[in-house]
Amino acid sequence: MRIEWDDAMLQKSLKELKKNMPDKLEDCMSQACAAVEAEAKARCPIDTGELRRSITFDVQQDSDTTRGIVGTTVDYAPYVHNGTGIHAKEGNGRKDVPWYYYSEKDGKLHRTYGNHPQPFLEEAVEAKSQEIITYFMGLIKK
């Protein structure tokens, strides 16, 4: 018994898939990042609104990697996200507490031990993780 199989159509389909995959991955990553961005904005604490408005995403591709980045360039974002003083994540805050600072907003001197973390980005990724998996599973099924 002898079986022959012409895989020309399979080879053609695989070449087409390989050719189109970067664009499809980029689209999928953009969808995932947009979902995380929206969720992070919804979870972000608000004082002036600057931090919330600054949350954006970017998708970067090179020859073998597609990378999605959701974040902010606001200089105080890590302190809001990770906490400060004795409340900082992983104990990385200052230990010489309490400390004092002057607030131009209310014109008063304040005493603090630090601020509790408000990990809006981490929580956004966690909240959207199943949705992100669904985006990529859809890409595989197509």
Short mmCIF file of N, CA, C and O in Angstrom, two decimals:
data_model
loop_
_atom_site.label_atom_id
_atom_site.label_comp_id
_atom_site.label_asym_id
_atom_site.label_seq_id
_atom_site.Cartn_x
_atom_site.Cartn_y
_atom_site.Cartn_z
N MET A 1 0.85 -1.17 0.00
CA MET A 1 0.00 0.00 0.00
C MET A 1 0.89 1.23 0.00
O MET A 1 1.89 1.29 0.70
N ARG A 2 0.44 2.19 -0.76
CA ARG A 2 1.24 3.41 -0.90
C ARG A 2 0.29 4.60 -0.86
O ARG A 2 -0.75 4.62 -1.53
N ILE A 3 0.67 5.59 -0.05
CA ILE A 3 -0.15 6.81 0.03
C ILE A 3 0.72 7.98 -0.38
O ILE A 3 1.84 8.14 0.10
N GLU A 4 0.18 8.76 -1.28
CA GLU A 4 0.87 9.98 -1.69
C GLU A 4 0.00 11.17 -1.32
O GLU A 4 -1.22 11.11 -1.44
N TRP A 5 0.68 12.21 -0.94
CA TRP A 5 -0.07 13.41 -0.55
C TRP A 5 0.66 14.62 -1.09
O TRP A 5 1.85 14.81 -0.86
N ASP A 6 -0.05 15.42 -1.80
CA ASP A 6 0.52 16.65 -2.34
C ASP A 6 0.22 17.76 -1.34
O ASP A 6 -0.93 18.16 -1.18
N ASP A 7 1.26 18.25 -0.68
CA ASP A 7 1.04 19.27 0.35
C ASP A 7 1.29 20.69 -0.18
O ASP A 7 1.51 21.61 0.59
N ALA A 8 1.19 20.90 -1.46
CA ALA A 8 1.41 22.22 -2.05
C ALA A 8 0.45 23.25 -1.47
O ALA A 8 0.83 24.38 -1.15
N MET A 9 -0.83 22.87 -1.31
CA MET A 9 -1.82 23.80 -0.75
C MET A 9 -1.48 24.12 0.72
O MET A 9 -1.61 25.26 1.15
N LEU A 10 -1.07 23.12 1.46
CA LEU A 10 -0.68 23.33 2.86
C LEU A 10 0.51 24.28 2.93
O LEU A 10 0.52 25.22 3.72
N GLN A 11 1.51 24.03 2.11
CA GLN A 11 2.70 24.88 2.10
C GLN A 11 2.33 26.32 1.73
O GLN A 11 2.82 27.27 2.34
N LYS A 12 1.45 26.47 0.76
CA LYS A 12 1.01 27.80 0.35
C LYS A 12 0.28 28.49 1.51
O LYS A 12 0.51 29.67 1.79
N SER A 13 -0.60 27.77 2.19
CA SER A 13 -1.35 28.33 3.32
C SER A 13 -0.42 28.73 4.46
O SER A 13 -0.60 29.77 5.08
N LEU A 14 0.57 27.88 4.74
CA LEU A 14 1.53 28.19 5.80
C LEU A 14 2.37 29.42 5.47
O LEU A 14 2.63 30.26 6.35
N LYS A 15 2.76 29.56 4.21
CA LYS A 15 3.51 30.75 3.80
C LYS A 15 2.66 32.01 3.95
O LYS A 15 3.12 33.05 4.39
N GLU A 16 1.40 31.90 3.57
CA GLU A 16 0.46 33.02 3.69
C GLU A 16 0.25 33.39 5.16
O GLU A 16 0.24 34.56 5.52
N LEU A 17 0.09 32.38 5.99
CA LEU A 17 -0.08 32.61 7.42
C LEU A 17 1.15 33.32 8.00
O LEU A 17 1.02 34.30 8.74
N LYS A 18 2.32 32.83 7.66
CA LYS A 18 3.56 33.42 8.16
C LYS A 18 3.69 34.88 7.69
O LYS A 18 4.09 35.75 8.44
N LYS A 19 3.29 35.13 6.45
CA LYS A 19 3.39 36.48 5.90
C LYS A 19 2.43 37.44 6.61
O LYS A 19 2.78 38.58 6.92
N ASN A 20 1.22 36.98 6.93
CA ASN A 20 0.20 37.85 7.54
C ASN A 20 0.24 37.87 9.06
O ASN A 20 -0.40 38.72 9.68
N MET A 21 0.95 36.95 9.67
CA MET A 21 0.95 36.84 11.12
C MET A 21 1.40 38.10 11.85
O MET A 21 0.75 38.50 12.82
N PRO A 22 2.46 38.78 11.43
CA PRO A 22 2.87 39.99 12.17
C PRO A 22 1.76 41.03 12.24
O PRO A 22 1.53 41.62 13.31
N ASP A 23 1.06 41.26 11.14
CA ASP A 23 -0.03 42.25 11.16
C ASP A 23 -1.17 41.79 12.06
O ASP A 23 -1.75 42.58 12.81
N LYS A 24 -1.49 40.50 12.01
CA LYS A 24 -2.56 39.97 12.85
C LYS A 24 -2.17 40.03 14.33
O LYS A 24 -3.00 40.35 15.17
N LEU A 25 -0.92 39.71 14.63
CA LEU A 25 -0.45 39.81 16.01
C LEU A 25 -0.49 41.25 16.51
O LEU A 25 -0.89 41.52 17.64
N GLU A 26 -0.10 42.17 15.66
CA GLU A 26 -0.11 43.58 16.04
C GLU A 26 -1.54 44.05 16.32
O GLU A 26 -1.80 44.75 17.31
N ASP A 27 -2.48 43.66 15.47
CA ASP A 27 -3.89 44.02 15.68
C ASP A 27 -4.41 43.43 16.99
O ASP A 27 -5.10 44.10 17.77
N CYS A 28 -4.09 42.17 17.22
CA CYS A 28 -4.53 41.49 18.43
C CYS A 28 -3.92 42.16 19.67
O CYS A 28 -4.61 42.39 20.67
N MET A 29 -2.65 42.47 19.61
CA MET A 29 -1.98 43.12 20.74
C MET A 29 -2.57 44.50 20.98
O MET A 29 -2.75 44.92 22.13
N SER A 30 -2.91 45.22 19.92
CA SER A 30 -3.54 46.54 20.06
C SER A 30 -4.88 46.42 20.77
O SER A 30 -5.20 47.25 21.64
N GLN A 31 -5.67 45.41 20.41
CA GLN A 31 -6.96 45.19 21.08
C GLN A 31 -6.74 44.92 22.57
O GLN A 31 -7.46 45.46 23.41
N ALA A 32 -5.79 44.06 22.87
CA ALA A 32 -5.51 43.70 24.26
C ALA A 32 -5.04 44.93 25.05
O ALA A 32 -5.51 45.18 26.17
N CYS A 33 -4.15 45.70 24.47
CA CYS A 33 -3.63 46.90 25.15
C CYS A 33 -4.72 47.95 25.34
O CYS A 33 -4.77 48.61 26.38
N ALA A 34 -5.58 48.11 24.36
CA ALA A 34 -6.68 49.08 24.48
C ALA A 34 -7.61 48.69 25.62
O ALA A 34 -8.09 49.55 26.37
N ALA A 35 -7.86 47.40 25.76
CA ALA A 35 -8.71 46.92 26.86
C ALA A 35 -8.06 47.20 28.21
O ALA A 35 -8.72 47.66 29.15
N VAL A 36 -6.76 46.94 28.32
CA VAL A 36 -6.04 47.19 29.57
C VAL A 36 -5.98 48.70 29.84
O VAL A 36 -6.16 49.14 30.98
N GLU A 37 -5.73 49.49 28.82
CA GLU A 37 -5.69 50.95 29.00
C GLU A 37 -7.02 51.47 29.55
O GLU A 37 -7.04 52.24 30.51
N ALA A 38 -8.12 51.05 28.97
CA ALA A 38 -9.44 51.50 29.43
C ALA A 38 -9.69 51.09 30.87
O ALA A 38 -10.19 51.87 31.68
N GLU A 39 -9.32 49.87 31.20
CA GLU A 39 -9.51 49.37 32.56
C GLU A 39 -8.61 50.11 33.55
O GLU A 39 -9.04 50.44 34.66
N ALA A 40 -7.37 50.38 33.16
CA ALA A 40 -6.45 51.12 34.04
C ALA A 40 -6.97 52.53 34.30
O ALA A 40 -6.89 53.03 35.43
N LYS A 41 -7.51 53.17 33.28
CA LYS A 41 -8.08 54.51 33.45
C LYS A 41 -9.27 54.47 34.41
O LYS A 41 -9.46 55.38 35.21
N ALA A 42 -10.07 53.42 34.32
CA ALA A 42 -11.22 53.28 35.20
C ALA A 42 -10.79 53.05 36.65
O ALA A 42 -11.47 53.49 37.58
N ARG A 43 -9.65 52.40 36.86
CA ARG A 43 -9.18 52.08 38.20
C ARG A 43 -8.23 53.13 38.78
O ARG A 43 -7.92 53.10 39.96
N CYS A 44 -7.75 54.02 37.96
CA CYS A 44 -6.76 55.01 38.37
C CYS A 44 -7.36 56.02 39.35
O CYS A 44 -8.44 56.57 39.10
N PRO A 45 -6.67 56.28 40.46
CA PRO A 45 -7.18 57.30 41.38
C PRO A 45 -7.11 58.68 40.73
O PRO A 45 -6.26 58.93 39.87
N ILE A 46 -8.02 59.55 41.13
CA ILE A 46 -8.08 60.88 40.52
C ILE A 46 -7.87 61.96 41.57
O ILE A 46 -8.52 61.96 42.61
N ASP A 47 -6.96 62.87 41.27
CA ASP A 47 -6.80 64.09 42.05
C ASP A 47 -7.02 65.23 41.05
O ASP A 47 -8.05 65.87 41.05
N THR A 48 -6.06 65.39 40.15
CA THR A 48 -6.20 66.42 39.10
C THR A 48 -6.67 65.82 37.78
O THR A 48 -7.08 66.54 36.89
N GLY A 49 -6.56 64.50 37.63
CA GLY A 49 -6.92 63.84 36.38
C GLY A 49 -5.73 63.66 35.44
O GLY A 49 -5.84 62.99 34.42
N GLU A 50 -4.59 64.27 35.79
CA GLU A 50 -3.41 64.18 34.93
C GLU A 50 -2.93 62.74 34.76
O GLU A 50 -2.63 62.32 33.64
N LEU A 51 -2.89 62.00 35.85
CA LEU A 51 -2.42 60.61 35.78
C LEU A 51 -3.33 59.79 34.88
O LEU A 51 -2.86 59.07 33.99
N ARG A 52 -4.61 59.90 35.06
CA ARG A 52 -5.56 59.15 34.24
C ARG A 52 -5.42 59.49 32.76
O ARG A 52 -5.40 58.62 31.90
N ARG A 53 -5.33 60.79 32.46
CA ARG A 53 -5.22 61.21 31.05
C ARG A 53 -3.92 60.73 30.41
O ARG A 53 -3.84 60.56 29.19
N SER A 54 -2.89 60.50 31.22
CA SER A 54 -1.58 60.14 30.68
C SER A 54 -1.44 58.66 30.33
O SER A 54 -0.47 58.27 29.70
N ILE A 55 -2.38 57.83 30.74
CA ILE A 55 -2.28 56.39 30.49
C ILE A 55 -2.53 56.12 29.01
O ILE A 55 -3.56 56.49 28.46
N THR A 56 -1.55 55.50 28.37
CA THR A 56 -1.64 55.18 26.94
C THR A 56 -1.03 53.80 26.70
O THR A 56 -0.46 53.19 27.60
N PHE A 57 -1.13 53.37 25.45
CA PHE A 57 -0.45 52.11 25.09
C PHE A 57 0.31 52.28 23.79
O PHE A 57 0.04 53.19 23.00
N ASP A 58 1.25 51.36 23.59
CA ASP A 58 2.05 51.33 22.38
C ASP A 58 2.30 49.87 22.04
O ASP A 58 2.48 49.04 22.95
N VAL A 59 2.31 49.56 20.77
CA VAL A 59 2.63 48.20 20.32
C VAL A 59 3.89 48.30 19.48
O VAL A 59 3.97 49.12 18.57
N GLN A 60 4.87 47.49 19.82
CA GLN A 60 6.15 47.49 19.12
C GLN A 60 6.41 46.11 18.54
O GLN A 60 6.13 45.11 19.18
N GLN A 61 6.95 46.11 17.34
CA GLN A 61 7.26 44.83 16.68
C GLN A 61 8.68 44.88 16.13
O GLN A 61 9.12 45.89 15.60
N ASP A 62 9.37 43.76 16.27
CA ASP A 62 10.62 43.58 15.55
C ASP A 62 10.50 42.25 14.80
O ASP A 62 9.41 41.72 14.68
N SER A 63 11.58 41.72 14.36
CA SER A 63 11.52 40.55 13.48
C SER A 63 10.86 39.33 14.12
O SER A 63 10.23 38.54 13.43
N ASP A 64 10.97 39.16 15.44
CA ASP A 64 10.40 37.96 16.05
C ASP A 64 9.59 38.22 17.32
O ASP A 64 9.24 37.29 18.02
N THR A 65 9.30 39.48 17.63
CA THR A 65 8.59 39.80 18.86
C THR A 65 7.54 40.89 18.62
O THR A 65 7.81 41.86 17.93
N THR A 66 6.39 40.69 19.23
CA THR A 66 5.36 41.73 19.27
C THR A 66 5.16 42.04 20.75
O THR A 66 4.89 41.15 21.54
N ARG A 67 5.33 43.31 21.09
CA ARG A 67 5.30 43.71 22.49
C ARG A 67 4.27 44.82 22.68
O ARG A 67 4.26 45.80 21.95
N GLY A 68 3.40 44.66 23.68
CA GLY A 68 2.43 45.68 24.03
C GLY A 68 2.82 46.33 25.35
O GLY A 68 3.18 45.64 26.30
N ILE A 69 2.76 47.65 25.40
CA ILE A 69 3.15 48.39 26.60
C ILE A 69 2.01 49.32 26.96
O ILE A 69 1.57 50.13 26.15
N VAL A 70 1.51 49.20 28.18
CA VAL A 70 0.49 50.10 28.70
C VAL A 70 1.11 50.79 29.90
O VAL A 70 1.66 50.14 30.79
N GLY A 71 1.04 52.11 29.93
CA GLY A 71 1.63 52.82 31.06
C GLY A 71 1.48 54.31 30.96
O GLY A 71 0.65 54.83 30.20
N THR A 72 2.29 54.99 31.73
CA THR A 72 2.27 56.44 31.82
C THR A 72 3.68 56.95 32.02
O THR A 72 4.53 56.24 32.55
N THR A 73 3.91 58.16 31.59
CA THR A 73 5.22 58.78 31.80
C THR A 73 5.17 59.84 32.90
O THR A 73 6.15 60.54 33.12
N VAL A 74 4.04 59.96 33.58
CA VAL A 74 3.92 60.93 34.68
C VAL A 74 4.90 60.51 35.78
O VAL A 74 4.91 59.36 36.21
N ASP A 75 5.71 61.46 36.22
CA ASP A 75 6.81 61.13 37.14
C ASP A 75 6.36 60.58 38.50
O ASP A 75 7.07 59.81 39.12
N TYR A 76 5.17 60.91 38.96
CA TYR A 76 4.73 60.42 40.27
C TYR A 76 3.94 59.11 40.19
O TYR A 76 3.54 58.55 41.21
N ALA A 77 3.72 58.59 38.99
CA ALA A 77 2.94 57.37 38.81
C ALA A 77 3.46 56.18 39.62
O ALA A 77 2.67 55.47 40.25
N PRO A 78 4.78 55.93 39.66
CA PRO A 78 5.25 54.78 40.45
C PRO A 78 4.91 54.90 41.94
O PRO A 78 4.67 53.90 42.60
N TYR A 79 4.88 56.13 42.45
CA TYR A 79 4.58 56.32 43.87
C TYR A 79 3.11 56.05 44.16
O TYR A 79 2.76 55.50 45.21
N VAL A 80 2.25 56.41 43.22
CA VAL A 80 0.82 56.11 43.37
C VAL A 80 0.61 54.61 43.23
O VAL A 80 -0.06 53.98 44.06
N HIS A 81 1.19 54.03 42.21
CA HIS A 81 0.99 52.61 41.91
C HIS A 81 1.57 51.71 42.99
O HIS A 81 0.91 50.76 43.43
N ASN A 82 2.80 51.97 43.42
CA ASN A 82 3.50 51.07 44.34
C ASN A 82 3.44 51.50 45.80
O ASN A 82 3.89 50.76 46.67
N GLY A 83 2.92 52.69 46.07
CA GLY A 83 2.86 53.18 47.44
C GLY A 83 4.18 53.80 47.87
O GLY A 83 5.19 53.73 47.16
N THR A 84 4.14 54.43 49.03
CA THR A 84 5.33 55.10 49.56
C THR A 84 5.48 54.80 51.04
O THR A 84 4.57 54.27 51.69
N GLY A 85 6.64 55.17 51.58
CA GLY A 85 6.88 55.02 53.01
C GLY A 85 6.72 53.60 53.48
O GLY A 85 7.05 52.65 52.77
N ILE A 86 6.16 53.46 54.68
CA ILE A 86 6.01 52.13 55.28
C ILE A 86 4.98 51.27 54.56
O ILE A 86 4.90 50.07 54.79
N HIS A 87 4.20 51.88 53.69
CA HIS A 87 3.16 51.14 52.96
C HIS A 87 3.62 50.65 51.58
O HIS A 87 2.88 49.95 50.90
N ALA A 88 4.80 51.04 51.16
CA ALA A 88 5.28 50.71 49.81
C ALA A 88 5.37 49.20 49.61
O ALA A 88 5.69 48.45 50.53
N LYS A 89 5.07 48.80 48.37
CA LYS A 89 5.18 47.38 48.00
C LYS A 89 6.57 46.87 48.30
O LYS A 89 7.57 47.56 48.08
N GLU A 90 6.63 45.63 48.75
CA GLU A 90 7.88 44.93 49.01
C GLU A 90 8.78 45.66 49.99
O GLU A 90 9.99 45.45 50.01
N GLY A 91 8.21 46.56 50.80
CA GLY A 91 8.99 47.26 51.82
C GLY A 91 10.02 48.22 51.28
O GLY A 91 11.00 48.53 51.94
N ASN A 92 9.82 48.70 50.04
CA ASN A 92 10.82 49.54 49.38
C ASN A 92 10.69 51.03 49.69
O ASN A 92 11.38 51.84 49.11
N GLY A 93 9.79 51.40 50.60
CA GLY A 93 9.60 52.82 50.91
C GLY A 93 10.56 53.31 51.98
O GLY A 93 11.27 52.53 52.62
N ARG A 94 10.54 54.61 52.19
CA ARG A 94 11.43 55.18 53.19
C ARG A 94 11.01 54.73 54.58
O ARG A 94 9.84 54.52 54.87
N LYS A 95 11.99 54.59 55.45
CA LYS A 95 11.75 54.07 56.80
C LYS A 95 11.79 55.17 57.86
O LYS A 95 11.35 54.96 58.97
N ASP A 96 12.35 56.33 57.53
CA ASP A 96 12.44 57.43 58.49
C ASP A 96 11.11 58.17 58.53
O ASP A 96 10.91 59.19 57.90
N VAL A 97 10.16 57.58 59.29
CA VAL A 97 8.81 58.12 59.36
C VAL A 97 8.51 58.57 60.78
O VAL A 97 9.11 58.05 61.72
N PRO A 98 7.59 59.48 60.96
CA PRO A 98 6.88 60.19 59.91
C PRO A 98 7.77 61.24 59.27
O PRO A 98 8.83 61.58 59.79
N TRP A 99 7.35 61.72 58.11
CA TRP A 99 8.01 62.86 57.50
C TRP A 99 6.95 63.90 57.19
O TRP A 99 5.76 63.62 57.23
N TYR A 100 7.40 65.08 56.90
CA TYR A 100 6.49 66.20 56.71
C TYR A 100 6.69 66.80 55.32
O TYR A 100 7.80 66.78 54.79
N TYR A 101 5.61 67.30 54.78
CA TYR A 101 5.71 68.00 53.50
C TYR A 101 4.69 69.14 53.48
O TYR A 101 3.67 69.10 54.16
N TYR A 102 5.02 70.13 52.69
CA TYR A 102 4.14 71.29 52.53
C TYR A 102 3.35 71.12 51.24
O TYR A 102 3.92 70.83 50.20
N SER A 103 2.05 71.30 51.34
CA SER A 103 1.19 71.19 50.18
C SER A 103 0.80 72.58 49.69
O SER A 103 0.16 73.34 50.42
N GLU A 104 1.20 72.88 48.46
CA GLU A 104 0.81 74.15 47.86
C GLU A 104 -0.69 74.17 47.58
O GLU A 104 -1.31 75.24 47.52
N LYS A 105 -1.27 73.01 47.41
CA LYS A 105 -2.69 72.91 47.10
C LYS A 105 -3.56 73.49 48.23
O LYS A 105 -4.50 74.22 47.98
N ASP A 106 -3.24 73.12 49.47
CA ASP A 106 -4.05 73.62 50.59
C ASP A 106 -3.28 74.56 51.51
O ASP A 106 -3.83 75.07 52.48
N GLY A 107 -1.98 74.77 51.22
CA GLY A 107 -1.18 75.71 52.01
C GLY A 107 -0.87 75.22 53.42
O GLY A 107 -0.62 76.03 54.31
N LYS A 108 -0.86 73.92 53.64
CA LYS A 108 -0.64 73.37 54.97
C LYS A 108 0.55 72.42 54.99
O LYS A 108 0.92 71.85 53.98
N LEU A 109 1.09 72.24 56.20
CA LEU A 109 2.13 71.26 56.45
C LEU A 109 1.45 69.95 56.84
O LEU A 109 0.54 69.94 57.68
N HIS A 110 1.85 68.85 56.22
CA HIS A 110 1.24 67.55 56.49
C HIS A 110 2.27 66.57 57.02
O HIS A 110 3.42 66.58 56.59
N ARG A 111 1.82 65.71 57.94
CA ARG A 111 2.66 64.63 58.45
C ARG A 111 2.18 63.33 57.80
O ARG A 111 0.97 63.11 57.67
N THR A 112 3.10 62.49 57.39
CA THR A 112 2.70 61.25 56.72
C THR A 112 3.66 60.11 57.04
O THR A 112 4.83 60.33 57.38
N TYR A 113 3.13 58.92 56.93
CA TYR A 113 3.92 57.69 57.02
C TYR A 113 4.02 57.04 55.64
O TYR A 113 4.60 55.99 55.50
N GLY A 114 3.42 57.70 54.68
CA GLY A 114 3.41 57.20 53.31
C GLY A 114 2.00 56.92 52.83
O GLY A 114 1.03 57.09 53.57
N ASN A 115 1.91 56.53 51.59
CA ASN A 115 0.61 56.22 50.98
C ASN A 115 0.53 54.74 50.61
O ASN A 115 1.53 54.16 50.17
N HIS A 116 -0.65 54.20 50.76
CA HIS A 116 -0.87 52.80 50.38
C HIS A 116 -0.80 52.66 48.86
O HIS A 116 -1.16 53.58 48.13
N PRO A 117 -0.33 51.50 48.36
CA PRO A 117 -0.29 51.27 46.92
C PRO A 117 -1.69 51.30 46.31
O PRO A 117 -2.66 50.88 46.94
N GLN A 118 -1.76 51.80 45.11
CA GLN A 118 -2.99 51.78 44.32
C GLN A 118 -2.62 51.22 42.94
O GLN A 118 -2.49 51.96 41.98
N PRO A 119 -2.40 49.91 42.87
CA PRO A 119 -1.83 49.28 41.66
C PRO A 119 -2.83 49.17 40.50
O PRO A 119 -3.20 48.08 40.07
N PHE A 120 -3.22 50.30 39.98
CA PHE A 120 -4.24 50.35 38.93
C PHE A 120 -3.82 49.64 37.66
O PHE A 120 -4.66 49.06 36.98
N LEU A 121 -2.54 49.66 37.32
CA LEU A 121 -2.09 48.96 36.10
C LEU A 121 -2.10 47.45 36.30
O LEU A 121 -2.61 46.71 35.45
N GLU A 122 -1.54 46.99 37.41
CA GLU A 122 -1.54 45.54 37.69
C GLU A 122 -2.96 45.00 37.76
O GLU A 122 -3.26 43.94 37.21
N GLU A 123 -3.83 45.73 38.45
CA GLU A 123 -5.22 45.30 38.58
C GLU A 123 -5.93 45.27 37.23
O GLU A 123 -6.76 44.40 36.99
N ALA A 124 -5.60 46.21 36.36
CA ALA A 124 -6.21 46.24 35.03
C ALA A 124 -5.81 45.02 34.22
O ALA A 124 -6.66 44.40 33.55
N VAL A 125 -4.54 44.66 34.26
CA VAL A 125 -4.08 43.47 33.53
C VAL A 125 -4.76 42.22 34.07
O VAL A 125 -5.24 41.38 33.31
N GLU A 126 -4.84 42.13 35.39
CA GLU A 126 -5.48 40.97 36.00
C GLU A 126 -6.96 40.90 35.62
O GLU A 126 -7.47 39.84 35.27
N ALA A 127 -7.64 42.04 35.66
CA ALA A 127 -9.07 42.07 35.34
C ALA A 127 -9.34 41.71 33.88
O ALA A 127 -10.38 41.15 33.56
N LYS A 128 -8.42 42.02 33.00
CA LYS A 128 -8.62 41.79 31.57
C LYS A 128 -7.90 40.55 31.05
O LYS A 128 -7.92 40.27 29.85
N SER A 129 -7.30 39.77 31.93
CA SER A 129 -6.48 38.63 31.49
C SER A 129 -7.28 37.62 30.66
O SER A 129 -6.80 37.15 29.62
N GLN A 130 -8.48 37.29 31.07
CA GLN A 130 -9.29 36.32 30.30
C GLN A 130 -9.67 36.89 28.94
O GLN A 130 -9.66 36.19 27.94
N GLU A 131 -9.98 38.18 28.90
CA GLU A 131 -10.33 38.83 27.64
C GLU A 131 -9.12 38.83 26.70
O GLU A 131 -9.26 38.57 25.50
N ILE A 132 -7.94 39.07 27.25
CA ILE A 132 -6.72 39.05 26.45
C ILE A 132 -6.47 37.66 25.88
O ILE A 132 -6.15 37.50 24.70
N ILE A 133 -6.64 36.66 26.70
CA ILE A 133 -6.47 35.27 26.24
C ILE A 133 -7.44 34.98 25.10
O ILE A 133 -7.08 34.36 24.10
N THR A 134 -8.67 35.46 25.24
CA THR A 134 -9.68 35.27 24.19
C THR A 134 -9.26 35.91 22.88
O THR A 134 -9.44 35.33 21.82
N TYR A 135 -8.68 37.13 22.95
CA TYR A 135 -8.20 37.78 21.72
C TYR A 135 -7.19 36.90 21.00
O TYR A 135 -7.28 36.68 19.80
N PHE A 136 -6.23 36.38 21.76
CA PHE A 136 -5.16 35.59 21.14
C PHE A 136 -5.63 34.21 20.72
O PHE A 136 -5.16 33.68 19.71
N MET A 137 -6.55 33.62 21.45
CA MET A 137 -7.12 32.34 21.03
C MET A 137 -7.87 32.52 19.71
O MET A 137 -7.82 31.65 18.85
N GLY A 138 -8.55 33.64 19.56
CA GLY A 138 -9.25 33.93 18.31
C GLY A 138 -8.28 34.02 17.15
O GLY A 138 -8.60 33.58 16.04
N LEU A 139 -7.12 34.57 17.39
CA LEU A 139 -6.10 34.67 16.35
C LEU A 139 -5.63 33.29 15.93
O LEU A 139 -5.47 33.00 14.74
N ILE A 140 -5.44 32.41 16.89
CA ILE A 140 -4.98 31.04 16.60
C ILE A 140 -6.04 30.26 15.82
O ILE A 140 -5.71 29.51 14.90
N LYS A 141 -7.30 30.47 16.16
CA LYS A 141 -8.39 29.72 15.52
C LYS A 141 -8.65 30.15 14.08
O LYS A 141 -9.21 29.40 13.31
N LYS A 142 -8.27 31.38 13.74
CA LYS A 142 -8.53 31.89 12.39
C LYS A 142 -7.67 31.24 11.34
O LYS A 142 -6.64 30.81 11.47
#
